[in-house]
Amino acid sequence: MKTELSTRLGVEHAIFGFTPFPAVAAAITRAGGFGVLGAVRYAAGEDLARDLDWMQEHTDGKPYGLDVVMPAKKVEGVSEADIEAMIPQEHRAFVAETLAKHGVPELAEGEASGWRITGWLEQVARSQLDVAFDYPVKLLANALGSPPADVVARAHDRGILVAALAGSARHALHHKDAGLDIVVAQGYEAGGHTGEIASMVLTPEVVEAVDPLPVLAAGGIGSGEQIAAGLALGAQGVWLGSIWLTTEEAELHSAALTAKLLAAGSGDTVRSRALTGKPARQLRTAWTDAWDDPQGPGPLPMPLQGLLVAEAVSRIQKYEVEPLLGTPVGQIVGRMTSTRSVRAVFDDLTRGFERAIDRVNRIAGRD
């Protein structure tokens, strides 16, 4: 499963695996793919440094990357406290009422929220990069448009390739004009922030628009046959995220959430602004239903919504309040029916890819 891009990066298979869990990212890299660690949950630089140290020790000298979330336009002089102050009391009351309705306990006195989306703030993302650039990261990906020009320049000065996600050919062209090296064409089916265009339509549109830049196909991909389809559409690899959530190495720390993922079908997700303020595909829950109810106040824009619900999400996760418990995940969740190791997932992907190639060769009379 080699392409020009995978060869350039020195990986055996053109499978790029995004995950918030270092153990999963390292296992993807060891299996012959390219592990990409999501940095958004790291509020403190020392925490990221700790996990990158661990990655260094567990990737056998093979390459890996980092995914950050930062806007292309910089806003000066705005702190997290300034943003918190913009949150209306009506929305705070709605959160409290929704949690009380479902009997969600308070955090213990003095216990800090374990789930903060401070990584959506540019100053935090920049501090993450200050740490990451001390490590041999081979790819920097940004999930919120093209990174600022100075960040792209810093990465290129260190020989790091820069990628960004795109939900349309128009977005992809912005990335090309910004001097990026790779475009991730993420279709409507994907987990997390995603646009309106399905992968089968989006991938070839982006490939044509940004040629000769390499494109990774993303969104709804969780089998070797789908990988073959993405490459047939012109992509030089695939970007997989959701499929790793139910692996043995994933650190969900919630048996209830894992059970919900394993039981969910492909129709059990919804694009909602409930988590971050931007449309993000996630499990449909009573929490997403409450925020999408027209009788409620509705979600705030990013990053206000993420800061507003941070403690609430921590409480829901800690106490495993099943009706409200969810996570970003794509429509591929319908294929995630058992807990397996990353290596087992990789073996299944490569076997499926071989089956697809054999099938096409038979159709073409080349068997």
Coordinates of N, CA and C in Angstrom, one line a residue, residues 261-267 269 329-337:
L261 N -20.3 2.8 21.7 CA -19.7 2.8 20.4 C -19.9 1.4 19.7
L262 N -19.6 0.4 20.4 CA -19.7 -1.0 19.8 C -21.2 -1.3 19.4
A263 N -22.1 -0.7 20.1 CA -23.5 -1.0 19.8 C -24.1 -0.1 18.7
A264 N -23.5 1.0 18.5 CA -24.0 2.0 17.6 C -24.0 1.6 16.1
G265 N -25.0 2.0 15.4 CA -25.0 1.8 13.9 C -24.6 3.0 13.2
S266 N -24.5 2.9 11.9 CA -24.0 4.1 11.1 C -25.0 5.3 11.1
G267 N -26.2 5.0 11.5 CA -27.2 6.1 11.6 C -27.3 6.7 13.0
T269 N -25.2 8.7 14.6 CA -24.4 9.9 14.8 C -25.2 11.1 14.3
V329 N -17.4 10.9 16.6 CA -17.2 9.7 15.9 C -17.9 9.8 14.6
G330 N -17.3 9.1 13.6 CA -17.9 9.2 12.2 C -18.9 8.1 12.0
Q331 N -19.5 8.1 10.8 CA -20.6 7.1 10.5 C -20.0 5.7 10.4
I332 N -18.6 5.6 10.3 CA -18.0 4.3 10.3 C -18.2 3.5 11.6
V333 N -18.8 4.2 12.6 CA -19.0 3.5 13.9 C -19.8 2.2 13.7
G334 N -20.6 2.1 12.6 CA -21.4 0.9 12.4 C -20.5 -0.3 12.1
R335 N -19.3 -0.1 11.7 CA -18.4 -1.2 11.5 C -17.5 -1.5 12.8
M336 N -17.6 -0.7 13.8 CA -16.8 -0.9 15.0 C -17.6 -1.7 16.0
T337 N -17.5 -3.0 15.8 CA -18.4 -3.9 16.5 C -17.6 -4.8 17.5

